Short mmCIF file of C-alpha atoms in Angstrom, two decimals:
data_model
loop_
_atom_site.label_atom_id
_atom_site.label_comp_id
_atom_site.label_asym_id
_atom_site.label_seq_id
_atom_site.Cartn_x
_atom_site.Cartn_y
_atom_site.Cartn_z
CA UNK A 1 20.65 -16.91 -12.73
CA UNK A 2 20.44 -16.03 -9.21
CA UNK A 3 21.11 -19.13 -6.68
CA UNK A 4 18.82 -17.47 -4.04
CA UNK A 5 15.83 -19.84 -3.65
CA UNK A 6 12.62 -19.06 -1.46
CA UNK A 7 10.34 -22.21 -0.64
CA UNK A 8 6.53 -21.13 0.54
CA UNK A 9 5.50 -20.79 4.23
CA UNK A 10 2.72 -23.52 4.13
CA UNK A 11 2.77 -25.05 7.77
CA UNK A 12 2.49 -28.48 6.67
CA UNK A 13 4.64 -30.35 3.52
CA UNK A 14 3.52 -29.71 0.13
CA UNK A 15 5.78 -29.84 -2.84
CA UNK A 16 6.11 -27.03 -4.98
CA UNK A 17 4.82 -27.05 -8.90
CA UNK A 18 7.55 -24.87 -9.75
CA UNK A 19 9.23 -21.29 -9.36
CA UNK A 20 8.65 -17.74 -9.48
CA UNK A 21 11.64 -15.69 -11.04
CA UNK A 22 12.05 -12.16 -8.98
CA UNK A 23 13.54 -9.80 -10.59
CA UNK A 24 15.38 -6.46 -9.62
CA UNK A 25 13.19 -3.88 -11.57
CA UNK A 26 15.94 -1.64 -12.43
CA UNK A 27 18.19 -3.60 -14.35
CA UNK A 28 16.03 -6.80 -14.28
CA UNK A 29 18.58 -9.52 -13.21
CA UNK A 30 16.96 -12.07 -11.10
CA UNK A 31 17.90 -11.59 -7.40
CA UNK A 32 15.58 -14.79 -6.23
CA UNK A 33 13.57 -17.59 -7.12
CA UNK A 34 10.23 -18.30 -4.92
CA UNK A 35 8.48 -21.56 -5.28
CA UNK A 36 4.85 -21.74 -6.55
CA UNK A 37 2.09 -24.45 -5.48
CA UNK A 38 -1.01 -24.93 -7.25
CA UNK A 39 -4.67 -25.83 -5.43
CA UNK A 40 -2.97 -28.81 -3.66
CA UNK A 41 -1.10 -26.35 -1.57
CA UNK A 42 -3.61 -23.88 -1.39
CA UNK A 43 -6.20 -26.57 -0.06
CA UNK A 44 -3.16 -27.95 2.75
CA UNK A 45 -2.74 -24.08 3.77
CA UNK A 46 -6.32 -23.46 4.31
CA UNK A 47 -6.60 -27.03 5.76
CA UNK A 48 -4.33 -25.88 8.88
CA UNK A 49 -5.32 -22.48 9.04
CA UNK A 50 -9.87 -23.94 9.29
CA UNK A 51 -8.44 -26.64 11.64
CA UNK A 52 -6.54 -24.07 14.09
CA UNK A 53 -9.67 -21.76 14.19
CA UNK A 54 -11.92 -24.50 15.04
CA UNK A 55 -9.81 -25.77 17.76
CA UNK A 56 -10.44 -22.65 20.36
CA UNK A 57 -8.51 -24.46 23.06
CA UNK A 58 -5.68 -23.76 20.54
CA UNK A 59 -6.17 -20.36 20.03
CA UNK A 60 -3.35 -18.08 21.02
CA UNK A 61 -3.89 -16.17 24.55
CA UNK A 62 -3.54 -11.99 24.20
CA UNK A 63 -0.95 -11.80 26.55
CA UNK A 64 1.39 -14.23 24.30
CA UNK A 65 0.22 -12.59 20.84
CA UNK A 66 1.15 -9.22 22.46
CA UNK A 67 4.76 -10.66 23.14
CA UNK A 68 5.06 -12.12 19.92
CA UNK A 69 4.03 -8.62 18.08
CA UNK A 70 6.67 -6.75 20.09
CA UNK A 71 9.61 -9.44 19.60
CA UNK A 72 8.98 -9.49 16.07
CA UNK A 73 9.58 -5.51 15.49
CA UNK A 74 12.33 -5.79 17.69
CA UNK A 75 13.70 -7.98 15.75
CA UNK A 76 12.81 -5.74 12.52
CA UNK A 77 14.33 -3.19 14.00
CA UNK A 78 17.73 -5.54 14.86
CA UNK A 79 17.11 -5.90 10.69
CA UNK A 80 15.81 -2.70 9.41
CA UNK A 81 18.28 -1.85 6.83
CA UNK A 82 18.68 -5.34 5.47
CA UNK A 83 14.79 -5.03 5.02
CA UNK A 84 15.05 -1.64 3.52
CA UNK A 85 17.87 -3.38 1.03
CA UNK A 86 15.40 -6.15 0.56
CA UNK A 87 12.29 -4.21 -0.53
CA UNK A 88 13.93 -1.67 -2.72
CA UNK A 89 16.05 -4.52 -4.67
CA UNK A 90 12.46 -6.32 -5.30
CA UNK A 91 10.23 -2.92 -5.77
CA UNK A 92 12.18 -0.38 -7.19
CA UNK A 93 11.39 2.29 -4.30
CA UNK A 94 14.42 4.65 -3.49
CA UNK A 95 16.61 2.84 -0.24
CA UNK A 96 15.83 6.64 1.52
CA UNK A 97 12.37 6.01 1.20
CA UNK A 98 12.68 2.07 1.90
CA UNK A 99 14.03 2.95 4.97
CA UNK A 100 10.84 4.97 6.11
CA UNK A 101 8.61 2.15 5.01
CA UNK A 102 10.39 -0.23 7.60
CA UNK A 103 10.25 2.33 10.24
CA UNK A 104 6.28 2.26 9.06
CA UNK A 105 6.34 -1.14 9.62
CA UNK A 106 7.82 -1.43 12.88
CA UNK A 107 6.03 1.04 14.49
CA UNK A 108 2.94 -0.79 12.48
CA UNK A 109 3.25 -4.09 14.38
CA UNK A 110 4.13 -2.19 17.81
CA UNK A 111 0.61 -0.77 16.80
CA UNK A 112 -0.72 -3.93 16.37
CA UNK A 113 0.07 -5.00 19.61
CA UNK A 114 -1.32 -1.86 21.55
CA UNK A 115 -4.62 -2.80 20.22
CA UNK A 116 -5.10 -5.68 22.33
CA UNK A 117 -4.57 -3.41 25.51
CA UNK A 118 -6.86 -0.69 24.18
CA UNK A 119 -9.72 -1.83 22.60
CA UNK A 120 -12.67 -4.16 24.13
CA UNK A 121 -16.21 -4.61 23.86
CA UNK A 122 -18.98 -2.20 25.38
CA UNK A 123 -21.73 -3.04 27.89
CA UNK A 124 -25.31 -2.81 26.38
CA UNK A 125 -27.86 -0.79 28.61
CA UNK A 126 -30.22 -3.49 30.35
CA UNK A 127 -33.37 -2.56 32.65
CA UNK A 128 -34.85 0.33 30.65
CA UNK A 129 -37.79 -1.76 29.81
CA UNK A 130 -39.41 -4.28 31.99
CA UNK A 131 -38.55 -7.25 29.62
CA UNK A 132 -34.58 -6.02 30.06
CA UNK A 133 -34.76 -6.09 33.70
CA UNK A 134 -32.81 -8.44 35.92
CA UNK A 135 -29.98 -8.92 33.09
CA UNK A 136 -26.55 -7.37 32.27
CA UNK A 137 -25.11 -7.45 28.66
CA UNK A 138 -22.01 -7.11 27.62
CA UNK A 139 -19.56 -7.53 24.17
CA UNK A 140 -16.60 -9.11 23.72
CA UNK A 141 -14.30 -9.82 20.94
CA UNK A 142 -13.03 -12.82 18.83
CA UNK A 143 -11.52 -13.74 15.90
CA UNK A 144 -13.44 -14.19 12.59
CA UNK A 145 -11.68 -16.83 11.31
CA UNK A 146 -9.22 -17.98 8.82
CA UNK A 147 -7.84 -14.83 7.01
CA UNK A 148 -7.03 -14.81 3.24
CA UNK A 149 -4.93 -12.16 2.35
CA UNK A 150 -3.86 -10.85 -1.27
CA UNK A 151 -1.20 -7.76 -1.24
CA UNK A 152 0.36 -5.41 -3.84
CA UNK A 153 4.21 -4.70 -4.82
CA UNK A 154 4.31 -0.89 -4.19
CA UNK A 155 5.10 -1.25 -0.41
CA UNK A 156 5.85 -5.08 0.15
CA UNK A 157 7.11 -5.02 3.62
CA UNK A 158 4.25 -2.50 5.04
CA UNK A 159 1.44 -3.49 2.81
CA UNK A 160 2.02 -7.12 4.26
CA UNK A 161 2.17 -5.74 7.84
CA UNK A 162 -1.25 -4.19 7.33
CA UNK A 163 -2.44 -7.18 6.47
CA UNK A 164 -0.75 -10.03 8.71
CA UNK A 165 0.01 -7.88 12.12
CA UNK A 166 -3.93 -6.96 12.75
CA UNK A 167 -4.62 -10.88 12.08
CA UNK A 168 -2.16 -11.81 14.60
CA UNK A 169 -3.25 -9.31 16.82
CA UNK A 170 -6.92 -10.03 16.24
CA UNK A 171 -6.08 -14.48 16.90
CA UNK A 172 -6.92 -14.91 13.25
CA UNK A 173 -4.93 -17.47 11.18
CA UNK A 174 -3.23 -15.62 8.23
CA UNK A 175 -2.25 -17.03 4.77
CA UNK A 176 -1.33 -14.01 2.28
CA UNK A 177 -0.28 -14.38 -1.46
CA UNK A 178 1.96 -11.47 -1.75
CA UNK A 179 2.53 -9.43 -5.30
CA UNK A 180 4.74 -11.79 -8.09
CA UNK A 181 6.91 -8.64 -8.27
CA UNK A 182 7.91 -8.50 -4.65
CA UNK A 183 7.29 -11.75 -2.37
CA UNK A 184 10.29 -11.51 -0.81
CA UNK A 185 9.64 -8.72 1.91
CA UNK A 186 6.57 -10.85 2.98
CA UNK A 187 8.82 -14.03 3.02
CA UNK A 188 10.85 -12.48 5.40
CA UNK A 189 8.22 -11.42 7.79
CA UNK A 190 6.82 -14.66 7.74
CA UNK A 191 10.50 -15.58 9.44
CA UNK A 192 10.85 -13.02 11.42
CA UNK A 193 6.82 -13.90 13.01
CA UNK A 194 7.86 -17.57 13.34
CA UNK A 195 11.41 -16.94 14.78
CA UNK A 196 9.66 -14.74 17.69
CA UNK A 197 7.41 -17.50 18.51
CA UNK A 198 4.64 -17.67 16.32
CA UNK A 199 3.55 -21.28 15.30
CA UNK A 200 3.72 -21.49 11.60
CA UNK A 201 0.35 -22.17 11.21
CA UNK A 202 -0.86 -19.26 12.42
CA UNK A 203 0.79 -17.12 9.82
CA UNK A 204 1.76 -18.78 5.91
CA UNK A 205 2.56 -17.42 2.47
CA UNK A 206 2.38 -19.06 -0.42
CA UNK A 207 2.67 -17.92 -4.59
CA UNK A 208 0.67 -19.74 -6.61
CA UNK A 209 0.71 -21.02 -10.28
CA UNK A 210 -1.49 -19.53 -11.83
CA UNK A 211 -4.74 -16.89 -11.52
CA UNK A 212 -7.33 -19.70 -11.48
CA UNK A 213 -5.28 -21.16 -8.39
CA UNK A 214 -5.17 -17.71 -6.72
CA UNK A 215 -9.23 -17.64 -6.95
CA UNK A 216 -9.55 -20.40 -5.72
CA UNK A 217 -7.65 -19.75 -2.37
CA UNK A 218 -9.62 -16.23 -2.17
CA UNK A 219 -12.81 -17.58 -2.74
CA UNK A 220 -12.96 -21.07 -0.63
CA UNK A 221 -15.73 -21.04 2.11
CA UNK A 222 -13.38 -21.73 4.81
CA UNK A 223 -12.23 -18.33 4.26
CA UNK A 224 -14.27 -15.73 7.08
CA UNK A 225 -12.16 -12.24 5.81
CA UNK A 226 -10.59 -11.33 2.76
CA UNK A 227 -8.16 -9.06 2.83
CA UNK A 228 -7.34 -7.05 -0.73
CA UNK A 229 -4.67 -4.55 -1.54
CA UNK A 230 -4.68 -4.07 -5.85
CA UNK A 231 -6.35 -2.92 -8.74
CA UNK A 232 -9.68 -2.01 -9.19
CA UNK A 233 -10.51 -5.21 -11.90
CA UNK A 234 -9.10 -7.86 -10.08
CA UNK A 235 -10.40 -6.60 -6.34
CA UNK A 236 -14.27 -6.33 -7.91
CA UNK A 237 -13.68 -9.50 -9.29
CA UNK A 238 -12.52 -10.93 -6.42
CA UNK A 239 -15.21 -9.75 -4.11
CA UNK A 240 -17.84 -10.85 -6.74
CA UNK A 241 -16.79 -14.29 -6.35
CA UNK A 242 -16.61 -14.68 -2.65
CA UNK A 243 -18.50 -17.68 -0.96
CA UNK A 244 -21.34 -16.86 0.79
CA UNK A 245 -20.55 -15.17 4.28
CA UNK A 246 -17.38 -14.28 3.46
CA UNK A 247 -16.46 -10.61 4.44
CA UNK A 248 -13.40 -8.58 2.86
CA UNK A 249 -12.29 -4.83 2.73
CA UNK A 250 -10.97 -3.99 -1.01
CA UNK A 251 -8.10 -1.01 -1.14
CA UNK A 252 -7.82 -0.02 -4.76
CA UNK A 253 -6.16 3.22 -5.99
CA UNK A 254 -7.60 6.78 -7.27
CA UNK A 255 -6.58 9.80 -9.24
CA UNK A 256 -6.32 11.88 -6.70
CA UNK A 257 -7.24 15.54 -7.05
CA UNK A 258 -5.83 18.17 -5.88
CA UNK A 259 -7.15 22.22 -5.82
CA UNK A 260 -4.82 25.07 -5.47
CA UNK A 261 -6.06 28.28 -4.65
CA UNK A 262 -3.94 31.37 -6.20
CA UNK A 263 -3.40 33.02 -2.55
CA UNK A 264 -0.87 30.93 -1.79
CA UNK A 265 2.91 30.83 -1.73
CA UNK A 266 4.15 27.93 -4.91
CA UNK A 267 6.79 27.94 -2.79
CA UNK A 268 4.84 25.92 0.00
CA UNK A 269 3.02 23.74 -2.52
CA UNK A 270 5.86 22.85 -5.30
CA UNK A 271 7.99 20.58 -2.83
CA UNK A 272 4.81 18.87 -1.50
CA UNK A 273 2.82 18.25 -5.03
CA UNK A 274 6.73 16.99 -6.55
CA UNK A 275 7.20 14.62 -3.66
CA UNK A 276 3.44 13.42 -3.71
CA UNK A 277 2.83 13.19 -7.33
CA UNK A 278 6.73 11.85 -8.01
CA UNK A 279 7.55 9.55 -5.01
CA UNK A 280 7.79 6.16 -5.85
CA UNK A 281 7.98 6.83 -9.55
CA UNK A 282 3.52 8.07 -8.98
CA UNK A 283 2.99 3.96 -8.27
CA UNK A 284 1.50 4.93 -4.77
CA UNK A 285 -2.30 4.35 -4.81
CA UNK A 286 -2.96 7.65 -3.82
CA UNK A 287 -0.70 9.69 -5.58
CA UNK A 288 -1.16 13.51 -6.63
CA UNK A 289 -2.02 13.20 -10.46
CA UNK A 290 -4.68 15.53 -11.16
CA UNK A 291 -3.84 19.60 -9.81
CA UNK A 292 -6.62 21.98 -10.77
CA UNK A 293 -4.94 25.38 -9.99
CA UNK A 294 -6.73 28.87 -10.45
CA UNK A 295 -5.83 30.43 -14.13
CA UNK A 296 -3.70 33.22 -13.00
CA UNK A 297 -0.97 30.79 -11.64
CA UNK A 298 -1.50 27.16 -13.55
CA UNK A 299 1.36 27.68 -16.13
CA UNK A 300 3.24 28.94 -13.45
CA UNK A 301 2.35 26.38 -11.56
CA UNK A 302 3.11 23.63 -14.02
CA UNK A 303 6.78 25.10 -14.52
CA UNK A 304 7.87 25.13 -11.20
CA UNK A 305 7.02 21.32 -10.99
CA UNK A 306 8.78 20.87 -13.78
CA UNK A 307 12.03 21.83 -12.64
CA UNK A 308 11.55 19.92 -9.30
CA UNK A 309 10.93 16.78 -10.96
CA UNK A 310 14.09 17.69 -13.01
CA UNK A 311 16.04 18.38 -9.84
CA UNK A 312 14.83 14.99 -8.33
CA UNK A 313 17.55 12.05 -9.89
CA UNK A 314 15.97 9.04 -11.42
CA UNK A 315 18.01 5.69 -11.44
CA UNK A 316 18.88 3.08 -9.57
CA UNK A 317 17.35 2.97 -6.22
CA UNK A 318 19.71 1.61 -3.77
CA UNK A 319 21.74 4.48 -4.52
CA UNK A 320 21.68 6.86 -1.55
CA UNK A 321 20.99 10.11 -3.72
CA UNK A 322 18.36 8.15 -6.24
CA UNK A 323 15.02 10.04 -5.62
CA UNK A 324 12.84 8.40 -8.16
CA UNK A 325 13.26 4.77 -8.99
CA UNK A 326 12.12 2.18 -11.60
CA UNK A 327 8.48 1.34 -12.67
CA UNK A 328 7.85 -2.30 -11.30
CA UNK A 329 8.13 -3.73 -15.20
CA UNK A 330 8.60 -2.29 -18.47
CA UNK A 331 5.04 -2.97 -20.18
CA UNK A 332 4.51 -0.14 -17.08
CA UNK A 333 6.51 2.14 -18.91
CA UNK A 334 4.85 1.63 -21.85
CA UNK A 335 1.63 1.99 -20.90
CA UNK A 336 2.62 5.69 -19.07
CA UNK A 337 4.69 6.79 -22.25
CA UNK A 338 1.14 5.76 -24.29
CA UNK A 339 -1.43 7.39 -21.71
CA UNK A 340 1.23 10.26 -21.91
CA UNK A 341 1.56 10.88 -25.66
CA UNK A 342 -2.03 10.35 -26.33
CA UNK A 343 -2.86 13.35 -23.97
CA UNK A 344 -0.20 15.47 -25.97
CA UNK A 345 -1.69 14.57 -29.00
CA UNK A 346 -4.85 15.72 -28.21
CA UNK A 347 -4.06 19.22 -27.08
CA UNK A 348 -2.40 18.73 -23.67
CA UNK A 349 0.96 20.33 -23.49
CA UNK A 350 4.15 18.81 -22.59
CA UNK A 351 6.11 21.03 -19.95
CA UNK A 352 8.57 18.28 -18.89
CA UNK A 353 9.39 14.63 -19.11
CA UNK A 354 7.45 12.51 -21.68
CA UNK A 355 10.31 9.97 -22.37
CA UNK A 356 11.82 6.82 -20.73
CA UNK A 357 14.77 6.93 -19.61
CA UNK A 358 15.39 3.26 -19.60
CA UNK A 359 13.44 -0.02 -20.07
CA UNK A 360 11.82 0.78 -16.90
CA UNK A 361 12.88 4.47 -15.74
CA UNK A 362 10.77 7.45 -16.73
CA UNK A 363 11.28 10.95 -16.76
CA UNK A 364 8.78 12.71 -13.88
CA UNK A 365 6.46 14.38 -16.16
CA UNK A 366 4.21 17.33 -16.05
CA UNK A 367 1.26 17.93 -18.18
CA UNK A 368 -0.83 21.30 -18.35
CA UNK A 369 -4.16 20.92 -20.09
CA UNK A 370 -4.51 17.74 -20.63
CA UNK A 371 -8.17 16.85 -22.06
CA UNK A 372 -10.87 16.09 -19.71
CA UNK A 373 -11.58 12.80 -21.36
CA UNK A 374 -7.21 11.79 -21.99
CA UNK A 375 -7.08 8.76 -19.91
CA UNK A 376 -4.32 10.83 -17.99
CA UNK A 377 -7.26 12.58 -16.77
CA UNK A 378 -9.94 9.44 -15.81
CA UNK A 379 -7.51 6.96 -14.88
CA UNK A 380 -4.57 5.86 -12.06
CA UNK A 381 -2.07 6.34 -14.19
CA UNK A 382 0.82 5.11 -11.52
CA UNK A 383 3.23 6.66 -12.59
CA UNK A 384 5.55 9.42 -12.14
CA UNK A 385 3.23 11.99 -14.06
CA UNK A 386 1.37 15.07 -12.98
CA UNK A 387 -1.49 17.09 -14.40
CA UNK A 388 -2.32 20.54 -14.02
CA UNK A 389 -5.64 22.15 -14.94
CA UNK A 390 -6.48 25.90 -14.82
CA UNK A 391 -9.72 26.56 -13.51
CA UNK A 392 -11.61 30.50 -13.52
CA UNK A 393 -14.23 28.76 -11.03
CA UNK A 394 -13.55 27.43 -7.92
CA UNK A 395 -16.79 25.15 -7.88
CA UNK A 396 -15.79 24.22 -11.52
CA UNK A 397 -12.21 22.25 -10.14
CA UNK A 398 -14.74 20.99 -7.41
CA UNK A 399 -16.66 19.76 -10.28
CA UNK A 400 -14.01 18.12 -12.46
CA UNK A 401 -12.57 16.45 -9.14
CA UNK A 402 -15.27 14.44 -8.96
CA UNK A 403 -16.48 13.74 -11.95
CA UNK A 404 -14.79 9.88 -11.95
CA UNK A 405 -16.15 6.77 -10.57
CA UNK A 406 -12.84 6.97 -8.03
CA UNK A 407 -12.66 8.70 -4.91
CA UNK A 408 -9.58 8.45 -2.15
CA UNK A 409 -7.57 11.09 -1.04
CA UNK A 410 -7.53 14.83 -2.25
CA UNK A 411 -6.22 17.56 -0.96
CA UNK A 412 -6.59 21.49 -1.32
CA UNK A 413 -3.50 24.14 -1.17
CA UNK A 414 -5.25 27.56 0.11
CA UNK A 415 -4.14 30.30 2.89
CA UNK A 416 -8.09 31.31 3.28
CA UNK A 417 -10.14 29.16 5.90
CA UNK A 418 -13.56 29.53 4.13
CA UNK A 419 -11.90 28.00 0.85
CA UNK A 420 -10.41 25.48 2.33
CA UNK A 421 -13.90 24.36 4.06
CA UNK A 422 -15.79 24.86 1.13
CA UNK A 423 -13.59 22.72 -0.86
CA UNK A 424 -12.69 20.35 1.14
CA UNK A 425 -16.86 19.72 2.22
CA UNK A 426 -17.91 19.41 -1.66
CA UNK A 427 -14.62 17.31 -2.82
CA UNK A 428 -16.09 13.49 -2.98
CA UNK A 429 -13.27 11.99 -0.54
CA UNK A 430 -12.48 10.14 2.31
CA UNK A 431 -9.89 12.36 3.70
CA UNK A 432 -8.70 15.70 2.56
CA UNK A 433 -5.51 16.93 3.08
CA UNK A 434 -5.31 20.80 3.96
CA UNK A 435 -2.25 22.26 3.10
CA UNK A 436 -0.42 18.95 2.28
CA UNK A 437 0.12 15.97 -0.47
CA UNK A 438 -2.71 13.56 -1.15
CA UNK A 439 -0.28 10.24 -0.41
CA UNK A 440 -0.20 11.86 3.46
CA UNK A 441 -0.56 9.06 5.77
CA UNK A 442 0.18 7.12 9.03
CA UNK A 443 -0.81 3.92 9.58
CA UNK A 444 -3.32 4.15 12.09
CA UNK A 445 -5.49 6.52 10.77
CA UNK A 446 -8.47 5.25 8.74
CA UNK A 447 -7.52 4.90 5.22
CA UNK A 448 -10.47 3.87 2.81
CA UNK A 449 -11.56 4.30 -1.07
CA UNK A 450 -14.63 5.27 -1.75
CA UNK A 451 -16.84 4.19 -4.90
CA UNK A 452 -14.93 2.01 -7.42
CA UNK A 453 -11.33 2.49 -5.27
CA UNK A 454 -12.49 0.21 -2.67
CA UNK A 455 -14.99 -1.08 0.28
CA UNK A 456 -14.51 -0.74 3.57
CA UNK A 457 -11.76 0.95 5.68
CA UNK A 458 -8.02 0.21 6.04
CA UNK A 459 -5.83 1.52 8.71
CA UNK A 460 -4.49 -0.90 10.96
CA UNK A 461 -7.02 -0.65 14.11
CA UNK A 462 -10.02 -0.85 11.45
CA UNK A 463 -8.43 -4.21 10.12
CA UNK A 464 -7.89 -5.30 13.10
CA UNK A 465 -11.86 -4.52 14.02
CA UNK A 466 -12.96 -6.09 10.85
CA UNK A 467 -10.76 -9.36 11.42
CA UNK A 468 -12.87 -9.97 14.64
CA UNK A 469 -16.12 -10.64 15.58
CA UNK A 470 -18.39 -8.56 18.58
CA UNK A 471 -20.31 -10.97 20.57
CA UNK A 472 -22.76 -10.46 22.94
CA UNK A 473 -23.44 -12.34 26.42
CA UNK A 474 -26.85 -11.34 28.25
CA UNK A 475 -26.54 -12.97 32.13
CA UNK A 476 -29.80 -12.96 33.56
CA UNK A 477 -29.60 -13.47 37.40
CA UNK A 478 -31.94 -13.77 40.45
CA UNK A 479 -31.86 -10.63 42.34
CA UNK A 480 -30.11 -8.60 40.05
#
C-alpha cells in the first residue's frame, strides 16, 4: 500500500467519503490514494464556483490572469520532468513521449495566455439604414460562467490543460473531475495554478464516489459550459442530460482512416503509420487503425508494419528505450485480444502481434483483411492494433472510410496532387492529414469530431471562445 495520499481541491472544507486507489498500469502497485466526495462536495464546489461568477466585482482582471498563466508554465517548466515521471507512472505512456506532452502543456498555457492579448470583440456596422443611424455598436467578451469539466486518462496533464487553462484565461471558474486512472497530473496542476496566484476557487478538482454523483455535478443548472473529453456512451449521455441552457463541446474518439496510394515510397509512410497507429499502445483518440492501401502493395504494406511494431520495445514505460507502454487496465487487454481474435476468426489474417504480453502489455498488431463488419473494422479499438485493407478502387477506400457513424481525423499517403485532393475532399473528416499520421496535432489548431465522435470544436483558442460569452453594447448619441 502506497502512503501517498491526495485530498480534493474543493475551495471550501468538505470531508471526503473515502479514497480512490491509483494504480501504476504496468505492474499495478498503487503509487497514490486520492480522496472521493459524494454530492455534498460536489454541491460546496459548485456553491463557490456560482457565487464567484455572480460576484463580477470579484472577477479576475486580464492583466492578472495573464500573469498567473505565464507563472504557472514557468513553473511547469521549473517541474517538467517530475511531471513527465508523474503522468507516465499513472498512464502508462512511454517517459520519451511524457516528456513531449509536458512541453504540449507548457507551451498550451503560454497559449492560453496570448489569447487575452489577441482576441476581442468586433464593431457591428451602424448607419446603413436610417433606423441604425446616430449609434455605434460594438462586442465584447465575458465569461460564461461556472465551468464543469470531465477529462480522460490518455494525456492527463495536457488533456486537463485544454480544459482548465482556456477557463482561466476566459475568467471562468473551473471544477474538473479528472479520469479514475490518472487524477494525479490534474492534482498537480491544480497546485501549481494556486501556488502562482490563483485563488482556489477559481480552479478545483474533485473525484467523486460514484457515477450517479459525477451526473449530478455535470448536469446541475449552475453549470453554463461543459467541458467533455471520453467515450462516445458516456459523452451522449452526458449531453442528453444537461439542464436547460447549459452549453458543452463533447471530444470522443474515431477509427481513423487512412488511404495509401501505390505511388509512393513505404519507406515514407511505414515510420509514420507505426508511430500513429502504435504510440501510446493505439489509446490516442485519433489513432491510425484502419489503412486502405491499393492491392498491388497492401501485403507489402502490412509486412513492413509488422516489423516496425516488432522493432518498437513494449514494457515498462519509464524506461528511457520503452516505445510502447501498458494499456490503462487489463479488462483493456482483454477486450483488444477479443476484438482481435474475432477478426482472425472470421477471415482476417494475422501478420503480427495478436497476444499479450502481460496483464496489461500487448504485442503492436497488424491485421490485413480484416472483415468489413469485425468490430476491428467499426469500432475505436484503442489499442495498439492496425488494419490494412487492399482496395482496386480508389473511390471504393473513399467509400469504406466513411461508411461508420465516426468521423475525426484521416489522412491520405500519395505523391500525386490530384489524388490527394480528390481524397482528401470526399473523406468525411474534420482535418486530413496529407502525407502524415492521423494523431498529427498542435494544440492550437481546431481539433473537432464530427458525427457520433463529438460536438463542437476543441483546440485551445476555440475553448477558450466557447467558455465566453460575445456581448453587444449599441451607444446611441446626440450628434453622432
Amino acid at each position: 500500500m502506497t502512503d501517498r495520499h491526495f485530498t480534493h481541491r474543493i475551495a471550501e472544507p468538505v470531508a471526503p467519503v473515502g479514497r480512490l486507489e491509483v494504480r501504476n498500469p504496468f505492474d499495478l502497485r498503487p503509487i497514490a490514494t486520492v480522496d472521493v466526495v459524494d454530492r455534498a462536495g460536489v454541491d460546496r464546489a459548485l456553491a463557490v464556483a456560482h457565487a464567484l461568477f455572480r460576484n463580477r466585482d470579484a472577477w479576475l482582471p486580464a492583466h492578472e490572469r495573464v500573469a498567473i498563466l505565464h507563472r504557472t508554465a514557468e513553473l511547469m517548466r521549473e517541474q517538467s520532468e517530475a511531471l513527465a515521471l508523474e503522468a507516465t507512472r499513472e498512464g502508462g505512456k512511454p517517459l520519451v513521449d511524457s516528456r513531449i506532452e509536458v512541453a504540449r502543456a507548457i507551451d498550451g498555457m503560454r497559449n492560453c495566455a496570448e489569447l487575452l492579448r489577441s482576441e476581442g470583440g468586433h464593431q457591428i456596422p451602424m448607419g446603413a439604414t436610417a433606423a441604425s443611424a446616430g449609434r455605434l455598436a460594438f462586442t465584447t467578451r465575458e465569461p460564461i460562467g461556472p465551468i464543469v469539466a470531465v477529462s480522460a486518462f490518455n494525456h492527463p496533464l495536457n488533456l486537463a490543460v485544454h480544459q482548465i487553462g482556456p477557463a482561466v484565461a476566459s475568467g471562468c471558474p473551473v471544477v474538473i473531475k479528472p479520469a479514475e486512472d490518472t487524477p494525479l497530473s490534474c492534482l498537480r496542476l491544480i497546485d501549481l495554478l494556486r501556488e502562482a496566484g490563483l485563488p482556489s476557487g477559481w480552479a478545483q478538482t474533485l473525484m467523486t464516489d460514484s457515477l450517479e454523483t459525477a451526473e449530478a455535478l455535470v448536469t446541475d443548472p449552475r453549470v453554463a459550459f461543459f467541458s467533455f473529453i471520453g467515450s462516445a456512451p458516456v459523452g451522449w449521455h452526458l449531453r442528453a442530460r444537461l439542464a436547460p441552457g447549459t452549453r458543452c463541446a463533447l471530444e470522443h474518439g474515431g477509427v481513423a482512416p487512412v488511404i495509401v496510394d501505390r505511388g509512393i515510397a513505404l519507406d515514407e509512410v511505414v515510420p509514420l503509420l507505426a508511430k500513429g497507429g502504435f504510440y501510446h499502445a493505439g489509446q490516442v483518440c485519433v489513432s491510425v487503425q484502419r489503412v486502405y492501401a491499393d492491392r498491388m502493395i497492401a501485403e507489402t504494406l502490412a509486412q513492413a508494419l509488422a516489423e516496425a511494431g516488432k522493432a518498437m520495445p513494449v514494457g515498462d514505460p519509464t524506461r528511457e528505450d520503452t516505445a510502447i507502454g501498458p494499456l490503462i487496465r487489463p479488462a483493456e487487454t482483454a477486450r483488444v485480444h477479443t476484438w482481435i481474435h474475432e477478426a482472425v476468426g472470421a477471415g482476417g489474417r494475422l501478420i503480427s502481434g495478436g497476444q499479450p504480453l502481460s496483464e496489461t502489455c500487448y504485442a503492436p498488431t497488424v491485421l490485413l483483411d480484416p472483415p468489413e463488419d469485425a468490430r476491428i473494422s467499426t469500432h475505436e479499438i484503442f489499442g495498439p492494433v492496425v488494419a490494412v485493407y487492399a482496395y482496386d478502387d480508389p473511390n471504393e477506400a473513399v467509400r469504406h472510410a466513411n461508411a461508420l457513424p465516426f468521423a475525426f481525423q484521416a489522412s491520405v499517403f500519395t505523391r500525386d496532387l490530384g489524388f490527394a485532393l480528390r481524397a482528401a475532399t470526399r473523406l468525411d473528416a474534420s482535418a486530413v492529414m496529407i502525407n502524415d499520421h492521423t494523431a498529427f496535432r498542435v494544440d492550437w489548431m481546431p481539433f473537432a469530431g464530427l458525427r457520433q465522435s463529438g460536438l463542437g470544436t476543441g483546440g485551445i483558442p476555440h475553448s477558450f471562445r466557447d467558455m465566453q460569452v460575445e456581448k453587444m453594447l449599441v451607444l446611441r448619441a446626440q450628434g453622432f
